[in-house]
């Protein structure tokens, strides 16, 4: 299986880490989401990465679908528990972490793709609020430090992206999450190796 990705994409990192934890080999092929001639737009009409190309069957996206697929082909109940409460706690955490990544990415795009005088501060503030409220909830009750779940991997990738693109400002007010994050690489194969760059 082949993953269309970019080294800086936190969503693609989530998939790469999930594959490493599960021991599922993935070939990597970079994609340029801004290149109209890149075949990724045929593989995913949304023009977003990550995309999983399979030998049999259509390309899969988005990252949570791909992680669910990888967990399924690896036997299931590894990154996404089957027990009801544990399953939906994991999926909820993954959705929250994905939302943090979305908001952080939109802040980057606002500055990258708009002329400086057209940047809308209220839009940036709205995205910052999503991140702040999410991290406040998590700081009050950080995830358990067991075997990594899909939610844990997504959250760690969100923190990695906040460090990479937003200067790690989140760390100052979230000591419990920093402690959780600093301990994460030791219990998660593939996390350090996939640091954005
Ligand atoms: N919900 C999607 C989000 C993926 C996403 O936003 N990827 C970014 C790169 S990190 C992208 O492809 N951006 C290009 C675009 O939005 O056109 C997922 O979980 O895979």
PDB file of C-alpha atoms and ligand atoms in Angstrom:
ATOM      1  CA  UNK A   1       0.000   0.000   0.000  1.00  0.00           C
ATOM      2  CA  UNK A   2       1.163   3.484  -0.825  1.00  0.00           C
ATOM      3  CA  UNK A   3       0.484   6.703   1.078  1.00  0.00           C
ATOM      4  CA  UNK A   4       0.294  10.066  -0.644  1.00  0.00           C
ATOM      5  CA  UNK A   5       1.601  12.479   1.954  1.00  0.00           C
ATOM      6  CA  UNK A   6       3.815  15.413   2.766  1.00  0.00           C
ATOM      7  CA  UNK A   7       6.431  15.363   5.522  1.00  0.00           C
ATOM      8  CA  UNK A   8       4.820  18.373   7.237  1.00  0.00           C
ATOM      9  CA  UNK A   9       1.209  17.093   7.231  1.00  0.00           C
ATOM     10  CA  UNK A  10       0.010  16.218  10.752  1.00  0.00           C
ATOM     11  CA  UNK A  11      -2.839  14.138   9.328  1.00  0.00           C
ATOM     12  CA  UNK A  12      -0.412  12.104   7.217  1.00  0.00           C
ATOM     13  CA  UNK A  13       1.840  11.735  10.266  1.00  0.00           C
ATOM     14  CA  UNK A  14      -1.081  10.244  12.166  1.00  0.00           C
ATOM     15  CA  UNK A  15      -1.419   7.546   9.486  1.00  0.00           C
ATOM     16  CA  UNK A  16       2.328   6.907   9.334  1.00  0.00           C
ATOM     17  CA  UNK A  17       2.531   6.479  13.104  1.00  0.00           C
ATOM     18  CA  UNK A  18      -0.539   4.227  13.128  1.00  0.00           C
ATOM     19  CA  UNK A  19       1.070   2.029  10.456  1.00  0.00           C
ATOM     20  CA  UNK A  20       4.301   1.848  12.468  1.00  0.00           C
ATOM     21  CA  UNK A  21       2.466   0.817  15.647  1.00  0.00           C
ATOM     22  CA  UNK A  22       0.487  -1.817  13.759  1.00  0.00           C
ATOM     23  CA  UNK A  23       3.504  -3.073  11.801  1.00  0.00           C
ATOM     24  CA  UNK A  24       1.770  -2.448   8.476  1.00  0.00           C
ATOM     25  CA  UNK A  25       4.312  -1.517   5.787  1.00  0.00           C
ATOM     26  CA  UNK A  26       3.476   1.595   3.759  1.00  0.00           C
ATOM     27  CA  UNK A  27       5.292   2.961   0.737  1.00  0.00           C
ATOM     28  CA  UNK A  28       5.444   6.746   0.808  1.00  0.00           C
ATOM     29  CA  UNK A  29       4.883   9.076  -2.141  1.00  0.00           C
ATOM     30  CA  UNK A  30       4.891  12.827  -1.689  1.00  0.00           C
ATOM     31  CA  UNK A  31       1.996  14.893  -3.041  1.00  0.00           C
ATOM     32  CA  UNK A  32       1.656  18.593  -3.769  1.00  0.00           C
ATOM     33  CA  UNK A  33      -1.855  19.747  -2.861  1.00  0.00           C
ATOM     34  CA  UNK A  34      -1.336  23.060  -4.704  1.00  0.00           C
ATOM     35  CA  UNK A  35      -0.278  21.447  -8.003  1.00  0.00           C
ATOM     36  CA  UNK A  36      -3.312  21.124 -10.298  1.00  0.00           C
ATOM     37  CA  UNK A  37      -1.474  18.440 -12.283  1.00  0.00           C
ATOM     38  CA  UNK A  38      -0.746  16.229  -9.285  1.00  0.00           C
ATOM     39  CA  UNK A  39      -2.657  12.954  -9.586  1.00  0.00           C
ATOM     40  CA  UNK A  40      -3.876  13.329  -5.996  1.00  0.00           C
ATOM     41  CA  UNK A  41      -6.927  15.188  -7.323  1.00  0.00           C
ATOM     42  CA  UNK A  42      -7.966  12.046  -9.182  1.00  0.00           C
ATOM     43  CA  UNK A  43      -7.249   9.927  -6.119  1.00  0.00           C
ATOM     44  CA  UNK A  44      -9.186  12.205  -3.750  1.00  0.00           C
ATOM     45  CA  UNK A  45     -11.590  14.699  -5.333  1.00  0.00           C
ATOM     46  CA  UNK A  46     -11.107  16.892  -2.253  1.00  0.00           C
ATOM     47  CA  UNK A  47      -7.450  17.309  -3.195  1.00  0.00           C
ATOM     48  CA  UNK A  48      -6.319  16.598   0.360  1.00  0.00           C
ATOM     49  CA  UNK A  49      -3.707  14.333   1.859  1.00  0.00           C
ATOM     50  CA  UNK A  50      -3.291  11.733   3.266  1.00  0.00           C
ATOM     51  CA  UNK A  51      -4.582   9.276   0.673  1.00  0.00           C
ATOM     52  CA  UNK A  52      -4.064   5.517   0.906  1.00  0.00           C
ATOM     53  CA  UNK A  53      -3.622   3.754  -2.448  1.00  0.00           C
ATOM     54  CA  UNK A  54      -4.473   0.072  -2.299  1.00  0.00           C
ATOM     55  CA  UNK A  55      -3.819  -2.761  -4.771  1.00  0.00           C
ATOM     56  CA  UNK A  56      -7.430  -3.869  -4.576  1.00  0.00           C
ATOM     57  CA  UNK A  57     -10.092  -1.269  -4.015  1.00  0.00           C
ATOM     58  CA  UNK A  58     -10.480   2.476  -4.292  1.00  0.00           C
ATOM     59  CA  UNK A  59      -8.159   4.974  -2.695  1.00  0.00           C
ATOM     60  CA  UNK A  60      -9.057   5.758   0.902  1.00  0.00           C
ATOM     61  CA  UNK A  61      -9.227   9.087   2.674  1.00  0.00           C
ATOM     62  CA  UNK A  62      -9.426  10.875   5.123  1.00  0.00           C
ATOM     63  CA  UNK A  63      -6.906  10.126   7.873  1.00  0.00           C
ATOM     64  CA  UNK A  64      -9.427   8.681  10.332  1.00  0.00           C
ATOM     65  CA  UNK A  65     -10.849   6.366   7.652  1.00  0.00           C
ATOM     66  CA  UNK A  66      -7.324   5.231   6.766  1.00  0.00           C
ATOM     67  CA  UNK A  67      -6.426   4.591  10.418  1.00  0.00           C
ATOM     68  CA  UNK A  68      -9.656   2.633  10.868  1.00  0.00           C
ATOM     69  CA  UNK A  69      -8.818   0.608   7.757  1.00  0.00           C
ATOM     70  CA  UNK A  70      -5.257  -0.124   8.913  1.00  0.00           C
ATOM     71  CA  UNK A  71      -6.510  -1.204  12.333  1.00  0.00           C
ATOM     72  CA  UNK A  72      -9.047  -3.463  10.614  1.00  0.00           C
ATOM     73  CA  UNK A  73      -6.513  -5.151   8.309  1.00  0.00           C
ATOM     74  CA  UNK A  74      -4.139  -5.597  11.278  1.00  0.00           C
ATOM     75  CA  UNK A  75      -6.813  -7.654  13.032  1.00  0.00           C
ATOM     76  CA  UNK A  76      -8.776  -4.918  14.787  1.00  0.00           C
ATOM     77  CA  UNK A  77      -9.008  -3.824  18.426  1.00  0.00           C
ATOM     78  CA  UNK A  78      -5.460  -2.471  18.373  1.00  0.00           C
ATOM     79  CA  UNK A  79      -5.711   1.302  17.878  1.00  0.00           C
ATOM     80  CA  UNK A  80      -9.495   1.472  18.082  1.00  0.00           C
ATOM     81  CA  UNK A  81     -10.974  -0.659  20.860  1.00  0.00           C
ATOM     82  CA  UNK A  82     -14.070  -2.701  20.150  1.00  0.00           C
ATOM     83  CA  UNK A  83     -15.625  -2.273  23.611  1.00  0.00           C
ATOM     84  CA  UNK A  84     -18.290   0.405  23.249  1.00  0.00           C
ATOM     85  CA  UNK A  85     -17.243   3.075  25.787  1.00  0.00           C
ATOM     86  CA  UNK A  86     -13.517   2.686  25.085  1.00  0.00           C
ATOM     87  CA  UNK A  87     -14.183   2.779  21.330  1.00  0.00           C
ATOM     88  CA  UNK A  88     -16.140   6.005  21.394  1.00  0.00           C
ATOM     89  CA  UNK A  89     -13.777   7.636  23.882  1.00  0.00           C
ATOM     90  CA  UNK A  90     -10.975   6.899  21.410  1.00  0.00           C
ATOM     91  CA  UNK A  91     -12.942   8.172  18.404  1.00  0.00           C
ATOM     92  CA  UNK A  92     -14.003  11.291  20.322  1.00  0.00           C
ATOM     93  CA  UNK A  93     -10.392  12.041  21.259  1.00  0.00           C
ATOM     94  CA  UNK A  94      -9.318  11.495  17.657  1.00  0.00           C
ATOM     95  CA  UNK A  95     -12.046  13.882  16.452  1.00  0.00           C
ATOM     96  CA  UNK A  96     -10.996  16.512  19.009  1.00  0.00           C
ATOM     97  CA  UNK A  97      -7.326  16.218  18.056  1.00  0.00           C
ATOM     98  CA  UNK A  98      -8.207  16.330  14.346  1.00  0.00           C
ATOM     99  CA  UNK A  99     -10.188  19.493  15.027  1.00  0.00           C
ATOM    100  CA  UNK A 100      -7.167  21.051  16.727  1.00  0.00           C
ATOM    101  CA  UNK A 101      -5.061  20.150  13.685  1.00  0.00           C
ATOM    102  CA  UNK A 102      -7.708  21.590  11.331  1.00  0.00           C
ATOM    103  CA  UNK A 103      -7.812  24.858  13.278  1.00  0.00           C
ATOM    104  CA  UNK A 104      -4.012  25.123  13.467  1.00  0.00           C
ATOM    105  CA  UNK A 105      -3.749  24.368   9.733  1.00  0.00           C
ATOM    106  CA  UNK A 106      -6.377  26.986   8.849  1.00  0.00           C
ATOM    107  CA  UNK A 107      -4.408  29.575  10.827  1.00  0.00           C
ATOM    108  CA  UNK A 108      -1.354  28.718   8.733  1.00  0.00           C
ATOM    109  CA  UNK A 109      -3.340  28.869   5.465  1.00  0.00           C
ATOM    110  CA  UNK A 110      -4.876  32.233   6.400  1.00  0.00           C
ATOM    111  CA  UNK A 111      -1.423  33.763   6.517  1.00  0.00           C
ATOM    112  CA  UNK A 112       0.092  31.714   3.711  1.00  0.00           C
ATOM    113  CA  UNK A 113      -2.547  32.194   1.028  1.00  0.00           C
ATOM    114  CA  UNK A 114      -3.870  35.696   1.745  1.00  0.00           C
ATOM    115  CA  UNK A 115      -2.063  38.974   1.201  1.00  0.00           C
ATOM    116  CA  UNK A 116      -1.019  40.422   4.559  1.00  0.00           C
ATOM    117  CA  UNK A 117      -3.613  43.226   4.420  1.00  0.00           C
ATOM    118  CA  UNK A 118      -6.438  40.726   3.742  1.00  0.00           C
ATOM    119  CA  UNK A 119      -5.738  38.489   6.737  1.00  0.00           C
ATOM    120  CA  UNK A 120      -8.881  38.372   8.892  1.00  0.00           C
ATOM    121  CA  UNK A 121      -7.912  38.547  12.562  1.00  0.00           C
ATOM    122  CA  UNK A 122     -11.376  37.537  13.818  1.00  0.00           C
ATOM    123  CA  UNK A 123     -11.086  34.333  11.767  1.00  0.00           C
ATOM    124  CA  UNK A 124      -7.666  33.605  13.268  1.00  0.00           C
ATOM    125  CA  UNK A 125      -9.096  34.282  16.740  1.00  0.00           C
ATOM    126  CA  UNK A 126     -12.013  31.932  16.074  1.00  0.00           C
ATOM    127  CA  UNK A 127      -9.562  29.141  15.215  1.00  0.00           C
ATOM    128  CA  UNK A 128      -7.457  29.967  18.292  1.00  0.00           C
ATOM    129  CA  UNK A 129     -10.581  29.607  20.439  1.00  0.00           C
ATOM    130  CA  UNK A 130     -11.201  26.087  19.148  1.00  0.00           C
ATOM    131  CA  UNK A 131      -7.642  25.106  20.058  1.00  0.00           C
ATOM    132  CA  UNK A 132      -7.750  26.802  23.461  1.00  0.00           C
ATOM    133  CA  UNK A 133     -11.046  25.203  24.506  1.00  0.00           C
ATOM    134  CA  UNK A 134      -9.927  21.764  23.330  1.00  0.00           C
ATOM    135  CA  UNK A 135      -6.603  21.955  25.165  1.00  0.00           C
ATOM    136  CA  UNK A 136      -8.329  23.255  28.315  1.00  0.00           C
ATOM    137  CA  UNK A 137     -10.610  20.226  28.341  1.00  0.00           C
ATOM    138  CA  UNK A 138      -7.679  17.865  27.797  1.00  0.00           C
ATOM    139  CA  UNK A 139      -5.437  19.595  30.349  1.00  0.00           C
ATOM    140  CA  UNK A 140      -8.079  18.984  33.017  1.00  0.00           C
ATOM    141  CA  UNK A 141      -8.171  15.260  32.200  1.00  0.00           C
ATOM    142  CA  UNK A 142      -5.212  14.118  30.071  1.00  0.00           C
ATOM    143  CA  UNK A 143      -5.539  10.751  28.279  1.00  0.00           C
ATOM    144  CA  UNK A 144      -4.232   7.650  30.035  1.00  0.00           C
ATOM    145  CA  UNK A 145      -0.623   6.685  29.318  1.00  0.00           C
ATOM    146  CA  UNK A 146      -1.193   3.142  28.093  1.00  0.00           C
ATOM    147  CA  UNK A 147      -0.667   1.525  24.697  1.00  0.00           C
ATOM    148  CA  UNK A 148      -1.290   4.241  22.100  1.00  0.00           C
ATOM    149  CA  UNK A 149      -4.772   4.474  20.622  1.00  0.00           C
ATOM    150  CA  UNK A 150      -5.858   6.274  17.455  1.00  0.00           C
ATOM    151  CA  UNK A 151      -6.909   9.177  19.682  1.00  0.00           C
ATOM    152  CA  UNK A 152      -3.529   9.336  21.437  1.00  0.00           C
ATOM    153  CA  UNK A 153      -1.681   9.280  18.118  1.00  0.00           C
ATOM    154  CA  UNK A 154      -3.856  12.060  16.708  1.00  0.00           C
ATOM    155  CA  UNK A 155      -3.322  14.169  19.833  1.00  0.00           C
ATOM    156  CA  UNK A 156       0.444  13.705  19.787  1.00  0.00           C
ATOM    157  CA  UNK A 157       0.486  14.673  16.089  1.00  0.00           C
ATOM    158  CA  UNK A 158      -1.560  17.778  16.923  1.00  0.00           C
ATOM    159  CA  UNK A 159       1.014  18.796  19.563  1.00  0.00           C
ATOM    160  CA  UNK A 160       3.824  18.103  17.107  1.00  0.00           C
ATOM    161  CA  UNK A 161       2.143  20.390  14.599  1.00  0.00           C
ATOM    162  CA  UNK A 162       1.578  23.143  17.198  1.00  0.00           C
ATOM    163  CA  UNK A 163       5.283  22.950  17.997  1.00  0.00           C
ATOM    164  CA  UNK A 164       6.271  22.891  14.317  1.00  0.00           C
ATOM    165  CA  UNK A 165       4.085  25.707  12.967  1.00  0.00           C
ATOM    166  CA  UNK A 166       3.062  27.703  16.033  1.00  0.00           C
ATOM    167  CA  UNK A 167       6.273  27.841  18.042  1.00  0.00           C
ATOM    168  CA  UNK A 168       5.134  25.601  20.880  1.00  0.00           C
ATOM    169  CA  UNK A 169       3.152  28.413  22.556  1.00  0.00           C
ATOM    170  CA  UNK A 170       0.588  25.831  23.761  1.00  0.00           C
ATOM    171  CA  UNK A 171       3.125  24.425  26.227  1.00  0.00           C
ATOM    172  CA  UNK A 172       3.126  27.367  28.660  1.00  0.00           C
ATOM    173  CA  UNK A 173      -0.394  26.815  30.038  1.00  0.00           C
ATOM    174  CA  UNK A 174      -0.678  23.044  29.745  1.00  0.00           C
ATOM    175  CA  UNK A 175       1.837  21.300  32.041  1.00  0.00           C
ATOM    176  CA  UNK A 176      -0.196  18.089  32.279  1.00  0.00           C
ATOM    177  CA  UNK A 177      -0.386  17.787  28.496  1.00  0.00           C
ATOM    178  CA  UNK A 178       3.299  18.609  28.104  1.00  0.00           C
ATOM    179  CA  UNK A 179       4.147  15.776  30.525  1.00  0.00           C
ATOM    180  CA  UNK A 180       1.844  13.430  28.605  1.00  0.00           C
ATOM    181  CA  UNK A 181       3.397  14.469  25.286  1.00  0.00           C
ATOM    182  CA  UNK A 182       7.019  14.243  26.466  1.00  0.00           C
ATOM    183  CA  UNK A 183       6.422  10.645  27.591  1.00  0.00           C
ATOM    184  CA  UNK A 184       4.651   9.688  24.361  1.00  0.00           C
ATOM    185  CA  UNK A 185       7.577   8.792  22.022  1.00  0.00           C
ATOM    186  CA  UNK A 186       8.846   6.110  24.434  1.00  0.00           C
ATOM    187  CA  UNK A 187       5.564   4.226  24.162  1.00  0.00           C
ATOM    188  CA  UNK A 188       4.795   4.865  20.499  1.00  0.00           C
ATOM    189  CA  UNK A 189       6.868   3.340  17.672  1.00  0.00           C
ATOM    190  CA  UNK A 190       7.306   5.624  14.689  1.00  0.00           C
ATOM    191  CA  UNK A 191       6.482   8.886  16.446  1.00  0.00           C
ATOM    192  CA  UNK A 192       9.990  10.345  16.663  1.00  0.00           C
ATOM    193  CA  UNK A 193      10.864   9.108  13.175  1.00  0.00           C
ATOM    194  CA  UNK A 194       7.962  11.003  11.594  1.00  0.00           C
ATOM    195  CA  UNK A 195       8.654  14.447  13.096  1.00  0.00           C
ATOM    196  CA  UNK A 196       7.649  17.135  10.576  1.00  0.00           C
ATOM    197  CA  UNK A 197      10.264  18.828   8.487  1.00  0.00           C
TER     198      UNK A 197
HETATM  199  N1  LIG B   1      -9.913  15.674   7.514  1.00  0.00           N
HETATM  200  C1  LIG B   1      -8.754  15.433   6.682  1.00  0.00           C
HETATM  201  C2  LIG B   1      -7.860  16.688   6.690  1.00  0.00           C
HETATM  202  C3  LIG B   1      -6.681  16.537   5.747  1.00  0.00           C
HETATM  203  C4  LIG B   1      -6.006  17.878   5.456  1.00  0.00           C
HETATM  204  O1  LIG B   1      -6.526  18.960   5.750  1.00  0.00           O
HETATM  205  N2  LIG B   1      -4.809  17.777   4.865  1.00  0.00           N
HETATM  206  C5  LIG B   1      -4.116  18.986   4.458  1.00  0.00           C
HETATM  207  C6  LIG B   1      -2.619  18.806   4.594  1.00  0.00           C
HETATM  208  S1  LIG B   1      -2.153  18.627   6.304  1.00  0.00           S
HETATM  209  C7  LIG B   1      -4.413  19.220   2.991  1.00  0.00           C
HETATM  210  O2  LIG B   1      -4.442  18.299   2.214  1.00  0.00           O
HETATM  211  N3  LIG B   1      -4.613  20.492   2.613  1.00  0.00           N
HETATM  212  C8  LIG B   1      -4.861  20.881   1.258  1.00  0.00           C
HETATM  213  C9  LIG B   1      -6.223  21.445   1.062  1.00  0.00           C
HETATM  214  O3  LIG B   1      -6.971  21.640   2.037  1.00  0.00           O
HETATM  215  O4  LIG B   1      -6.557  21.707  -0.103  1.00  0.00           O
HETATM  216  C10 LIG B   1      -7.994  14.193   7.186  1.00  0.00           C
HETATM  217  O5  LIG B   1      -8.177  13.820   8.352  1.00  0.00           O
HETATM  218  O6  LIG B   1      -7.253  13.562   6.407  1.00  0.00           O
END
